[in-house]
PDB file of C-alpha atoms in Angstrom:
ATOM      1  CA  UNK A1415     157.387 113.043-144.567  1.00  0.00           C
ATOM      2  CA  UNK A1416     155.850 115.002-147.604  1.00  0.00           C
ATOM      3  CA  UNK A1417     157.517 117.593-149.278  1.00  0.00           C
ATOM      4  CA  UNK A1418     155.689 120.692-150.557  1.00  0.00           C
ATOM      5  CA  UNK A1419     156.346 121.006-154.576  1.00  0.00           C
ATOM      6  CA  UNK A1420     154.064 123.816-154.450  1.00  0.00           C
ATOM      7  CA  UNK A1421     156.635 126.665-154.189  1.00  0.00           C
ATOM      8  CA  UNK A1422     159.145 124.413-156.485  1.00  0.00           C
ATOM      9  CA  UNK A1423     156.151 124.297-159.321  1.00  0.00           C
ATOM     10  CA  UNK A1424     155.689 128.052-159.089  1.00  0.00           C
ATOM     11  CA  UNK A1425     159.067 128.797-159.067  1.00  0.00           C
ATOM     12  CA  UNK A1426     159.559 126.717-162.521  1.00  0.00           C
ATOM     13  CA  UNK A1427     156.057 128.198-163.663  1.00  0.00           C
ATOM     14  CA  UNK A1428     157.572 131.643-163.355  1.00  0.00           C
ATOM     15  CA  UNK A1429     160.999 130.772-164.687  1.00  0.00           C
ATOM     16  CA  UNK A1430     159.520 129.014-167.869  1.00  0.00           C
ATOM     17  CA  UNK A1431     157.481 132.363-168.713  1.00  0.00           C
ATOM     18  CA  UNK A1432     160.732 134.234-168.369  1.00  0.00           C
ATOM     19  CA  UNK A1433     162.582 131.870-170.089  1.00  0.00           C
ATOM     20  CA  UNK A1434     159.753 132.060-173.257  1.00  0.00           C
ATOM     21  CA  UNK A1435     159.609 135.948-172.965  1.00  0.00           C
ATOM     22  CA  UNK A1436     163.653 136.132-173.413  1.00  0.00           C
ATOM     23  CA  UNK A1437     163.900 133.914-176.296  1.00  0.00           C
ATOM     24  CA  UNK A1438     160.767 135.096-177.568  1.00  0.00           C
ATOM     25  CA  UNK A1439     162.142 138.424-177.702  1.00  0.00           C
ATOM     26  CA  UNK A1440     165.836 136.941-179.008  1.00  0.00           C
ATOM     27  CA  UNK A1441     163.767 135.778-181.817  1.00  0.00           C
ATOM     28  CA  UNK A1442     161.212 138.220-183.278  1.00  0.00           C
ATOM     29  CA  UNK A1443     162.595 141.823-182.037  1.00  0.00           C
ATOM     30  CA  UNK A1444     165.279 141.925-184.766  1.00  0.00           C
ATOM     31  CA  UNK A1445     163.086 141.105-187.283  1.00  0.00           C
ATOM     32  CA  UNK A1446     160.592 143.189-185.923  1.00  0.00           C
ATOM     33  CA  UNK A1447     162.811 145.919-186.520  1.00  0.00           C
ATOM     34  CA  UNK A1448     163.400 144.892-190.053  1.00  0.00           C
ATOM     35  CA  UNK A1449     160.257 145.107-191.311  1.00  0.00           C
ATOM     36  CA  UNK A1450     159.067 148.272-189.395  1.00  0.00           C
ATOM     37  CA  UNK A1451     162.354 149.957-191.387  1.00  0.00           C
ATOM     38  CA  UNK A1452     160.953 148.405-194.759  1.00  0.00           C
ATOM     39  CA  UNK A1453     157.566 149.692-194.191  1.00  0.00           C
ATOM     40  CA  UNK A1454     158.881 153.106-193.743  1.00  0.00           C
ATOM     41  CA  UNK A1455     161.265 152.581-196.648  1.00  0.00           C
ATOM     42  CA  UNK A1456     158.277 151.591-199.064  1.00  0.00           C
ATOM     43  CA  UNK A1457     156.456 154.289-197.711  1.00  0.00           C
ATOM     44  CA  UNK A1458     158.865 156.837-197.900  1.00  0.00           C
ATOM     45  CA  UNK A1459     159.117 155.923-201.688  1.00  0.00           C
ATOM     46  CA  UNK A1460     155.340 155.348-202.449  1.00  0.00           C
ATOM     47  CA  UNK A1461     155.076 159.104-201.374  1.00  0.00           C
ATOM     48  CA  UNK A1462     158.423 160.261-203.769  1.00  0.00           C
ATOM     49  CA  UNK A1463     157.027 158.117-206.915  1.00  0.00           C
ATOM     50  CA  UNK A1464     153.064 159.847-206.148  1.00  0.00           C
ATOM     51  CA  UNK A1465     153.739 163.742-205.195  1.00  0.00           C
ATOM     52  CA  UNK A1466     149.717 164.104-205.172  1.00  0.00           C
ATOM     53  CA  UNK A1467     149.247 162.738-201.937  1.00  0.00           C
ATOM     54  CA  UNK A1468     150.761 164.188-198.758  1.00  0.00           C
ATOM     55  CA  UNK A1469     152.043 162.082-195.773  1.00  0.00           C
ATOM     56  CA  UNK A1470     148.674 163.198-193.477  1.00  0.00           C
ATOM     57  CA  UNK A1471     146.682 161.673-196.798  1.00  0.00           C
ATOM     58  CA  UNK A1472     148.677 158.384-196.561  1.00  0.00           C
ATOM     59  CA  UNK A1473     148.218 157.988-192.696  1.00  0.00           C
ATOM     60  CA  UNK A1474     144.782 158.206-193.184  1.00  0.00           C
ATOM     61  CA  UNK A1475     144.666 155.307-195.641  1.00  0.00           C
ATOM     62  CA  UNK A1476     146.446 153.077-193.973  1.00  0.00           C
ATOM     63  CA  UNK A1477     144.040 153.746-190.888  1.00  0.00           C
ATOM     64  CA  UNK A1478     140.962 152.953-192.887  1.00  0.00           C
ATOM     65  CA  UNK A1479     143.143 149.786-194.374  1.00  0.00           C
ATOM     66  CA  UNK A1480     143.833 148.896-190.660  1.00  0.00           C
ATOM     67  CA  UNK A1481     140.185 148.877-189.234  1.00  0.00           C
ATOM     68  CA  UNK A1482     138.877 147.088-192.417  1.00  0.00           C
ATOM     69  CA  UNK A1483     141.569 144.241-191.492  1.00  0.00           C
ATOM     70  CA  UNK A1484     139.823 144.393-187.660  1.00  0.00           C
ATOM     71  CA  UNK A1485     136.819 143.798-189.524  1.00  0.00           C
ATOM     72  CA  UNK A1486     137.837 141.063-191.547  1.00  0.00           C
ATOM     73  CA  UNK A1487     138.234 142.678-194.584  1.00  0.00           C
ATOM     74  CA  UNK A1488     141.045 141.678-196.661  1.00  0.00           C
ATOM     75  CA  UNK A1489     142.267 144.831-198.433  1.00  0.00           C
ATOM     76  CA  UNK A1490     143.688 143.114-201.150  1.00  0.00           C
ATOM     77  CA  UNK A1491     140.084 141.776-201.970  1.00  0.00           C
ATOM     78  CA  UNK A1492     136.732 143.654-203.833  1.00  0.00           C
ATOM     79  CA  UNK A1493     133.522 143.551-203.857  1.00  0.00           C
ATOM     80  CA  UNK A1494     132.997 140.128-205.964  1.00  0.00           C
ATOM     81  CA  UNK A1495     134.559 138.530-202.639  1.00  0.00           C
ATOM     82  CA  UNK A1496     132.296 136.214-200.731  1.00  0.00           C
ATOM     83  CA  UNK A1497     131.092 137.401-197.781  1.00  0.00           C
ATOM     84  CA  UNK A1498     132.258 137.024-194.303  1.00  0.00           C
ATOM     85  CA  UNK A1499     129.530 136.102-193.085  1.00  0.00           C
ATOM     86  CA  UNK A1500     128.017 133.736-194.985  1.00  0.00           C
ATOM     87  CA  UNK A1501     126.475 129.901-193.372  1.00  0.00           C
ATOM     88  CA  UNK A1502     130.054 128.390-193.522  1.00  0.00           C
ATOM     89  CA  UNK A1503     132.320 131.288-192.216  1.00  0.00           C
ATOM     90  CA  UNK A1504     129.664 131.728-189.358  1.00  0.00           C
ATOM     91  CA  UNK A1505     129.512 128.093-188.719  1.00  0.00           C
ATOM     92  CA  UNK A1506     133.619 128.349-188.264  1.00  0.00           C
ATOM     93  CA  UNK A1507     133.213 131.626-186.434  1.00  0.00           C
ATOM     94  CA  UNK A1508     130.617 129.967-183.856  1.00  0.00           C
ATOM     95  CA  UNK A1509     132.946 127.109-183.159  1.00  0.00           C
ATOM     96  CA  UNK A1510     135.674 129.466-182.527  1.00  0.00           C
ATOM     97  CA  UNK A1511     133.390 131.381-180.092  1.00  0.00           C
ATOM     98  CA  UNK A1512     132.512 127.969-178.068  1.00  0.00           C
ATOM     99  CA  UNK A1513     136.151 126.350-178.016  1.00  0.00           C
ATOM    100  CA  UNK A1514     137.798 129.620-177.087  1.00  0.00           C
ATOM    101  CA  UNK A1515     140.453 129.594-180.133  1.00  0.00           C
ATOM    102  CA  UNK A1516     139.623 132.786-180.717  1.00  0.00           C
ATOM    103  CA  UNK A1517     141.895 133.639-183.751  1.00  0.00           C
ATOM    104  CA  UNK A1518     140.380 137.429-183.870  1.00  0.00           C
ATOM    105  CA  UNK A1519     140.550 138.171-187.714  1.00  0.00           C
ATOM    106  CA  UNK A1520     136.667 137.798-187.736  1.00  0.00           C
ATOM    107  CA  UNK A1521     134.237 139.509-184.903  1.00  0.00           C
ATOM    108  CA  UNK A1522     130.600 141.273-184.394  1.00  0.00           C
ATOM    109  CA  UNK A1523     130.611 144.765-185.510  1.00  0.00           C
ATOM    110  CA  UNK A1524     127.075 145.432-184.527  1.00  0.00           C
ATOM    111  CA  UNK A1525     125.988 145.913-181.353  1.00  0.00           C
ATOM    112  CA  UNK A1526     123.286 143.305-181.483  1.00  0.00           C
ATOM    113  CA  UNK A1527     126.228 140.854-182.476  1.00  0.00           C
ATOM    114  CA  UNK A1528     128.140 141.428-180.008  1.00  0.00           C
ATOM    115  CA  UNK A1529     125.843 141.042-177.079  1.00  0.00           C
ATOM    116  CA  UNK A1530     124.285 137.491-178.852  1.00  0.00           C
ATOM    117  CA  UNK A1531     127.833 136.501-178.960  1.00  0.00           C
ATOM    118  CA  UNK A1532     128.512 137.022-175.218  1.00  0.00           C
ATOM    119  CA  UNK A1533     125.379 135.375-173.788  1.00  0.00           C
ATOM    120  CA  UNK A1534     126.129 133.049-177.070  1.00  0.00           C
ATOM    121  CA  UNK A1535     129.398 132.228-175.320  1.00  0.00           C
ATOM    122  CA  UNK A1536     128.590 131.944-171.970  1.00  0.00           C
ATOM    123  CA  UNK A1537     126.374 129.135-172.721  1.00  0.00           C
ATOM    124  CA  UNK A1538     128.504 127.383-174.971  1.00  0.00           C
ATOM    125  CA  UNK A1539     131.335 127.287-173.582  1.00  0.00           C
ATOM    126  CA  UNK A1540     130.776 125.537-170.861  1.00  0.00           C
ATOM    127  CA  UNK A1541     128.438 122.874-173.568  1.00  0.00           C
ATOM    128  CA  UNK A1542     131.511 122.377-175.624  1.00  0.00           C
ATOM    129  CA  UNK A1543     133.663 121.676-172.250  1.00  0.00           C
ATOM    130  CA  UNK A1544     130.571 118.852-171.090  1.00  0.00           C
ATOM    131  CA  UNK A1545     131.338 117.899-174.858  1.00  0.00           C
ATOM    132  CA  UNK A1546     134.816 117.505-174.706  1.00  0.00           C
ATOM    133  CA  UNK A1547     134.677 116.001-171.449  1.00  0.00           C
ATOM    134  CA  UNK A1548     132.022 113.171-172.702  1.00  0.00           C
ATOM    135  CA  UNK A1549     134.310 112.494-174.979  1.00  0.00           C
ATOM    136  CA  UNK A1550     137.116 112.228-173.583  1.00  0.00           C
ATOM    137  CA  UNK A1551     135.686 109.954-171.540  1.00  0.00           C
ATOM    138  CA  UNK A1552     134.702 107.563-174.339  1.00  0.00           C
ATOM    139  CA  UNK A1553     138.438 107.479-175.609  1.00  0.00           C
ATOM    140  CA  UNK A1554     139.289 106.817-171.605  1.00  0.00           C
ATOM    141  CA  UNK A1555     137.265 104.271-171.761  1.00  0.00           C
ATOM    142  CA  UNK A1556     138.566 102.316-174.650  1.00  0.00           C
ATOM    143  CA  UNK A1557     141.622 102.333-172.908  1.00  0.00           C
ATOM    144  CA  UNK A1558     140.747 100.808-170.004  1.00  0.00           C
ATOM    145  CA  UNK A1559     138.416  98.192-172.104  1.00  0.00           C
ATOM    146  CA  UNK A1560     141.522  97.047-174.032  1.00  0.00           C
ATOM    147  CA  UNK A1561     143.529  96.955-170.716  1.00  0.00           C
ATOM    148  CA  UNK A1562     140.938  94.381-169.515  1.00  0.00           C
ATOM    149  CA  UNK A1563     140.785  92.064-172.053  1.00  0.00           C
ATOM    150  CA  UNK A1564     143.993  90.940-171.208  1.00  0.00           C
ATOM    151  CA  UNK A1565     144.667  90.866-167.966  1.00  0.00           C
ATOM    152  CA  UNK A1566     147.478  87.964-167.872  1.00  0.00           C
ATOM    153  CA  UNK A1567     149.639  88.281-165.630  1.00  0.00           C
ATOM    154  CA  UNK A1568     152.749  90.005-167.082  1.00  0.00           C
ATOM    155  CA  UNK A1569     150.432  91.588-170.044  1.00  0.00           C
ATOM    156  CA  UNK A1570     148.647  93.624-169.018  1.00  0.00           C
ATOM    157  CA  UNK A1571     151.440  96.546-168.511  1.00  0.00           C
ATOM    158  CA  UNK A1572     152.065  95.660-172.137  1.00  0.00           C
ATOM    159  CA  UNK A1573     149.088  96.130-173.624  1.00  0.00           C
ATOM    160  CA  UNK A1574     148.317  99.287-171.696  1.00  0.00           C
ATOM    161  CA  UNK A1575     151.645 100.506-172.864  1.00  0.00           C
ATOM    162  CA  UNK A1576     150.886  99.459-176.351  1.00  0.00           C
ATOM    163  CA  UNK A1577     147.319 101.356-176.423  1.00  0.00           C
ATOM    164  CA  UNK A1578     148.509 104.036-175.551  1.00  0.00           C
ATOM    165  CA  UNK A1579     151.250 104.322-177.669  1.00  0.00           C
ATOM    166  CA  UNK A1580     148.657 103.623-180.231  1.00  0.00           C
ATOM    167  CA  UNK A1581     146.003 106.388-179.384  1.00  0.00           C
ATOM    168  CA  UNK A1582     149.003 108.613-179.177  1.00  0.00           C
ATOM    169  CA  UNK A1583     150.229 107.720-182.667  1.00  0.00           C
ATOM    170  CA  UNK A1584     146.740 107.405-184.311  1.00  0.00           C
ATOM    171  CA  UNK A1585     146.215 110.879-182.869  1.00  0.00           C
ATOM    172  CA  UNK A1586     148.781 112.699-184.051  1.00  0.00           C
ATOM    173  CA  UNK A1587     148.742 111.413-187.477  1.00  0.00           C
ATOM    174  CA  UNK A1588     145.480 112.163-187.859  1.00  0.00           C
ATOM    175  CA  UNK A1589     145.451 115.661-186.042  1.00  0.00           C
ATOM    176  CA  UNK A1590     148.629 116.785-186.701  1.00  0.00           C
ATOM    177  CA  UNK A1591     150.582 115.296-189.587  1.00  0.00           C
ATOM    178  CA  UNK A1592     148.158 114.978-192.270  1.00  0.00           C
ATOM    179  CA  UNK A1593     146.180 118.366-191.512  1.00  0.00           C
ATOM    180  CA  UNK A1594     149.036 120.200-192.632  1.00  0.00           C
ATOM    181  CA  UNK A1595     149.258 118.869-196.005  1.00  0.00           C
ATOM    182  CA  UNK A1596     146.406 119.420-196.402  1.00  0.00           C
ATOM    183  CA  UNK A1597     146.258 123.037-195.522  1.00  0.00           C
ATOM    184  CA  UNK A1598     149.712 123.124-197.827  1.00  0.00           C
ATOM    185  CA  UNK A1599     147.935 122.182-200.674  1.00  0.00           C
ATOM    186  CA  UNK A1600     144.673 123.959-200.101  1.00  0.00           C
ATOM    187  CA  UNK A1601     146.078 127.446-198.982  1.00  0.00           C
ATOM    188  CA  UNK A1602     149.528 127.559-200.375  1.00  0.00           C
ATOM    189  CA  UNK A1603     151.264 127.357-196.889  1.00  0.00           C
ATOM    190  CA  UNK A1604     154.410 125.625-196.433  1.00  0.00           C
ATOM    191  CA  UNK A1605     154.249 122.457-194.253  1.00  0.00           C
ATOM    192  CA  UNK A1606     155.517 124.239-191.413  1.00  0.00           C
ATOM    193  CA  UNK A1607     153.454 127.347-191.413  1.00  0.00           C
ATOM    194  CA  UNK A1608     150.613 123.827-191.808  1.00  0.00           C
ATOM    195  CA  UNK A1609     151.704 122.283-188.748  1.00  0.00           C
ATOM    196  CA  UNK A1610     151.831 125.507-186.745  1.00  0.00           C
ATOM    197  CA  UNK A1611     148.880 126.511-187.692  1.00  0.00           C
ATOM    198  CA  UNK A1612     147.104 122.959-186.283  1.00  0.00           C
ATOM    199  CA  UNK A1613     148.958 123.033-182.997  1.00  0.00           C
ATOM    200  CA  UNK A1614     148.026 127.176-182.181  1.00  0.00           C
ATOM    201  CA  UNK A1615     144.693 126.061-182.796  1.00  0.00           C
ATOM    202  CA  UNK A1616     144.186 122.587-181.366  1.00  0.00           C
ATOM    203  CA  UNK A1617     145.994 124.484-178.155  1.00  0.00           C
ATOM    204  CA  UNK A1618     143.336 127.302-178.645  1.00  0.00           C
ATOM    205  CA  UNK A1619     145.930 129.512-178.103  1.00  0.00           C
ATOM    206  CA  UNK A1620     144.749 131.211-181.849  1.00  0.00           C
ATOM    207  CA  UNK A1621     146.946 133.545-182.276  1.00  0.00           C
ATOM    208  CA  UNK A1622     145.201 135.061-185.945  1.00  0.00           C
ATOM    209  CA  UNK A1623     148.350 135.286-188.116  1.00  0.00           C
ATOM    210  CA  UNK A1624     147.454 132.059-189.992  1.00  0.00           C
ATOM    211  CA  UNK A1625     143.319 131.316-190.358  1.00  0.00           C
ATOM    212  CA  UNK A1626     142.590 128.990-193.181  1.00  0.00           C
ATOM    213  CA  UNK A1627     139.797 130.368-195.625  1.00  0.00           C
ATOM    214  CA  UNK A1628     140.897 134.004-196.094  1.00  0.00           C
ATOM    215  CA  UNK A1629     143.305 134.223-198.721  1.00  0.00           C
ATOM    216  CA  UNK A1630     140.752 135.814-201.523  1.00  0.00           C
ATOM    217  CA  UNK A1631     142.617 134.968-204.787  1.00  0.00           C
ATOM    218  CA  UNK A1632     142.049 131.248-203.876  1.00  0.00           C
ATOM    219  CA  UNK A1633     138.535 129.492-204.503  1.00  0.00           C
ATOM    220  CA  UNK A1634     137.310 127.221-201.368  1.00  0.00           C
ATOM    221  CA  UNK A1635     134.515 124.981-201.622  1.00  0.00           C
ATOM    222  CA  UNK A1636     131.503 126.119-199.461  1.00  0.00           C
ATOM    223  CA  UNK A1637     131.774 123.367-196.567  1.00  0.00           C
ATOM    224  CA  UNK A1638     135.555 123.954-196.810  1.00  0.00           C
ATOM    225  CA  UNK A1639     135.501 126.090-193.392  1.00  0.00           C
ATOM    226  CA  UNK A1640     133.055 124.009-191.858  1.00  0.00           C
ATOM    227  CA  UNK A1641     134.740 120.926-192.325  1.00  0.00           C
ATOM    228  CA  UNK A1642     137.594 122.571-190.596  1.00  0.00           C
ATOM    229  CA  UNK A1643     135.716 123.366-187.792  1.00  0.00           C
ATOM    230  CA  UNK A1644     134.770 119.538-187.355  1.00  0.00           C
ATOM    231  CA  UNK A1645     137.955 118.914-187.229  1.00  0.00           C
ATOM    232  CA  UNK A1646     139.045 120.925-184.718  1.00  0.00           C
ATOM    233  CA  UNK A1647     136.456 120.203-182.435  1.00  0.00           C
ATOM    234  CA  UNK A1648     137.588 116.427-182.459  1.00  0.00           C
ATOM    235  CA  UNK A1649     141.024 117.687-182.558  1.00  0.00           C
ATOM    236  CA  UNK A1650     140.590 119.622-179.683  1.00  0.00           C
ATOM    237  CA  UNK A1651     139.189 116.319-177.168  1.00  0.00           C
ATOM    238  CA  UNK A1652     142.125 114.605-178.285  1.00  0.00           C
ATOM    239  CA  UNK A1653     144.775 117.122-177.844  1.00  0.00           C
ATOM    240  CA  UNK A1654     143.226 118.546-174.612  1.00  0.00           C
ATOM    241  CA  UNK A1655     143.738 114.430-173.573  1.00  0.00           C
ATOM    242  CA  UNK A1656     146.988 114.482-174.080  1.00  0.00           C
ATOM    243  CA  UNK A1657     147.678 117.924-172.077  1.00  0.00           C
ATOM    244  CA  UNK A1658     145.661 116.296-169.010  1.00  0.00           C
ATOM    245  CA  UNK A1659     148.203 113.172-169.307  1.00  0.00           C
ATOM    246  CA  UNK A1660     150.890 115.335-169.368  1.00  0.00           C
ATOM    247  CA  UNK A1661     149.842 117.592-166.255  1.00  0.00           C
ATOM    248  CA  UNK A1662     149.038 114.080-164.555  1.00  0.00           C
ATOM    249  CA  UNK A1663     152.442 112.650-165.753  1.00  0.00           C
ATOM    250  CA  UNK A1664     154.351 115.672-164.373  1.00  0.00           C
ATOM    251  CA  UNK A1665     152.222 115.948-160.646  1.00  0.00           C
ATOM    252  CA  UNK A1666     153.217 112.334-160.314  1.00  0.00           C
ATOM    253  CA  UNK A1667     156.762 113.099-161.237  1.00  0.00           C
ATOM    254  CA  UNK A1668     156.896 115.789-158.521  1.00  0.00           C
ATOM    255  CA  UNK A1669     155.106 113.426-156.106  1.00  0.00           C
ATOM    256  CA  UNK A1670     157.435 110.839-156.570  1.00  0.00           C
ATOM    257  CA  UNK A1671     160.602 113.147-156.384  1.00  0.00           C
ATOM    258  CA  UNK A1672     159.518 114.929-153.133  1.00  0.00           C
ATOM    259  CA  UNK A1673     157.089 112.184-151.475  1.00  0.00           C
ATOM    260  CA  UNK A1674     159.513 109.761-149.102  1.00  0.00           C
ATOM    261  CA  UNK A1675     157.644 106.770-147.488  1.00  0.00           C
ATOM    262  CA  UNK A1676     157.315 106.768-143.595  1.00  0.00           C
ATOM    263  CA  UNK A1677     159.641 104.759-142.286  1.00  0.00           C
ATOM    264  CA  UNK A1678     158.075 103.738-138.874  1.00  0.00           C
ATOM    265  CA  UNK A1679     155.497 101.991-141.209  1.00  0.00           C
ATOM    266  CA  UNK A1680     155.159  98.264-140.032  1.00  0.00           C
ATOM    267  CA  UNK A1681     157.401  95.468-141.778  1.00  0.00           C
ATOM    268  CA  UNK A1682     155.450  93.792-144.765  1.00  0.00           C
ATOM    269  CA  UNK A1683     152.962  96.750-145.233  1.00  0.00           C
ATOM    270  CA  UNK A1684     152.539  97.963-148.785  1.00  0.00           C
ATOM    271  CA  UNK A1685     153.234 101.322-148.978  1.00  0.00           C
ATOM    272  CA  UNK A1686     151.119 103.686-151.814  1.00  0.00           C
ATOM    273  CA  UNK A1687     152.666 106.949-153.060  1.00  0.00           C
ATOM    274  CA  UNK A1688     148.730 108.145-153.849  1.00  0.00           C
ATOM    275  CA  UNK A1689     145.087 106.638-154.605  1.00  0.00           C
ATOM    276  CA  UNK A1690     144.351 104.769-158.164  1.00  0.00           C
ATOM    277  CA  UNK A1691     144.213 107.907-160.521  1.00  0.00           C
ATOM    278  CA  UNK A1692     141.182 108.746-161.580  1.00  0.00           C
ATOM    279  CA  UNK A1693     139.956 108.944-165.155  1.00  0.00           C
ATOM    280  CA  UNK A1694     142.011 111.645-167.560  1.00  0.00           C
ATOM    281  CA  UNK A1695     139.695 114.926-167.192  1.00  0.00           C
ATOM    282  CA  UNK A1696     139.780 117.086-170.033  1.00  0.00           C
ATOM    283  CA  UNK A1697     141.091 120.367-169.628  1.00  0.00           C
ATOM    284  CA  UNK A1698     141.047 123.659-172.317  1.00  0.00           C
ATOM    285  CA  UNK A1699     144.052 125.500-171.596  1.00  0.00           C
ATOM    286  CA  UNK A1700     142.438 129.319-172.596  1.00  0.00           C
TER     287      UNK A1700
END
């Protein structure tokens, strides 16, 4: 008899998203409420030390201060700032677009922009996913190559093992660990503000609070931006890899807990929980 896990997954589903938005708000309301009451503090002051202005004066400032941020101004900046929009910051802008990261610092203010980058989009994305699934693929694929070169008996579970606890490591050293030093060193980040940064955006979750690039009292080569972009795209086929392993891993953990074999099955027959699995598909969580 099978076992329906459906209702069990959605159940957990539901409970881990009310689970995140409790600690979530354990976490960040507090301090939330900190800095809201030191914003009106420094206000409060800026307005005693500068009797000119008036408090309707002020709120209009930071409102103009506010949009230029939505247009990916930095207010702390001027006008000897590089662009925006130059070759490199659209490149990065475009992959963001395509991979669905997102970050929302940076976006079309014109109408013509904004209608190119929808039709821009819809093409694209599903490009990059053909991309990411191609290769995907040819990482798959290495995999199984190096499981059948040895195919001794009592090997070749080894060496399968061992690959992938090789692609695993190579992977994360490369798209995880380093990155953030060098994002430390480049934008004055702390390694940890690094490594979140690389996993919000490998995940394409982009949340926007960290966006490497943008700090204008630091000089960044021209392919600086670009370069990052490369890497994220890469970053992105290997990470994604890992997620689809990890949704296989857990269906065939649910399978296995809830799946019990038939027992009027004949003596001697060999008895399957499900097919071969088929090749890892990658998968963009938006």
């Amino acid at each position: 008899q099978q076992i329906s896990w459906t209702p069990l997954l959605v159940l957990g589903y539901v409970f881990y998203l009310l689970l995140g938005a409790m600690v979530f708000q354990l976490l960040e309301k507090q301090a939330e409420t900190h800095f809201w009451d030191q914003f009106q503090l420094e206000k409060h002051n800026f307005l005693q030390n500068y009797t000119c202005l008036d408090r309707q004066a002020l709120e209009q400032f930071v409102q103009v201060l506010m949009e230029a941020w939505e247009k990916g101004l930095n207010p702390e900046g001027n006008s000897s700032n590089p662009s925006n929009w130059d070759f490199s910051n659209s490149f990065f802008f475009a992959g963001t677009v395509v991979t669905t990261i997102g970050y929302g610092n940076l976006s079309p203010s014109t109408v013509a922009g904004q209608i190119f980058c929808v039709f821009y989009a819809l093409f694209g994305v599903p490009l990059n996913l053909a991309f990411l699934n191609q290769l995907g693929k040819g990482l798959n694929a290495h995999l199984i190559t190096l499981e059948r070169w040895v195919q001794k008996p009592g090997r070749a579970q080894v060496v399968q093992t061992l690959a992938v606890g090789i692609f695993l490591t190579t992977g994360t050293l490369l798209f995880l660990v380093f990155p953030p030093l060098v994002f430390s060193y480049v934008e004055g980040w702390s390694y940890g503000e690094g490594f979140y940064f690389t996993f919000i955006t490998l995940s394409t979750i982009g949340f926007g609070d960290y966006v490497v690039g943008t700090n204008p009292k630091k000089h960044y080569i021209p392919v600086y931006r670009s370069l990052t972009a490369i890497w994220i795209i890469f970053g992105l086929a290997w990470l994604a890899l890992v997620f689809n392993v990890g949704a296989d891993l857990m269906e065939k953990f649910l399978q296995l807990k809830w799946h019990k074999p038939d027992l009027s099955l004949a003596e001697g027959a060999t008895f399957k929980l499900e097919d071969e699995p088929e090749q890892p598909r990658i998968h963009i969580p938006s």
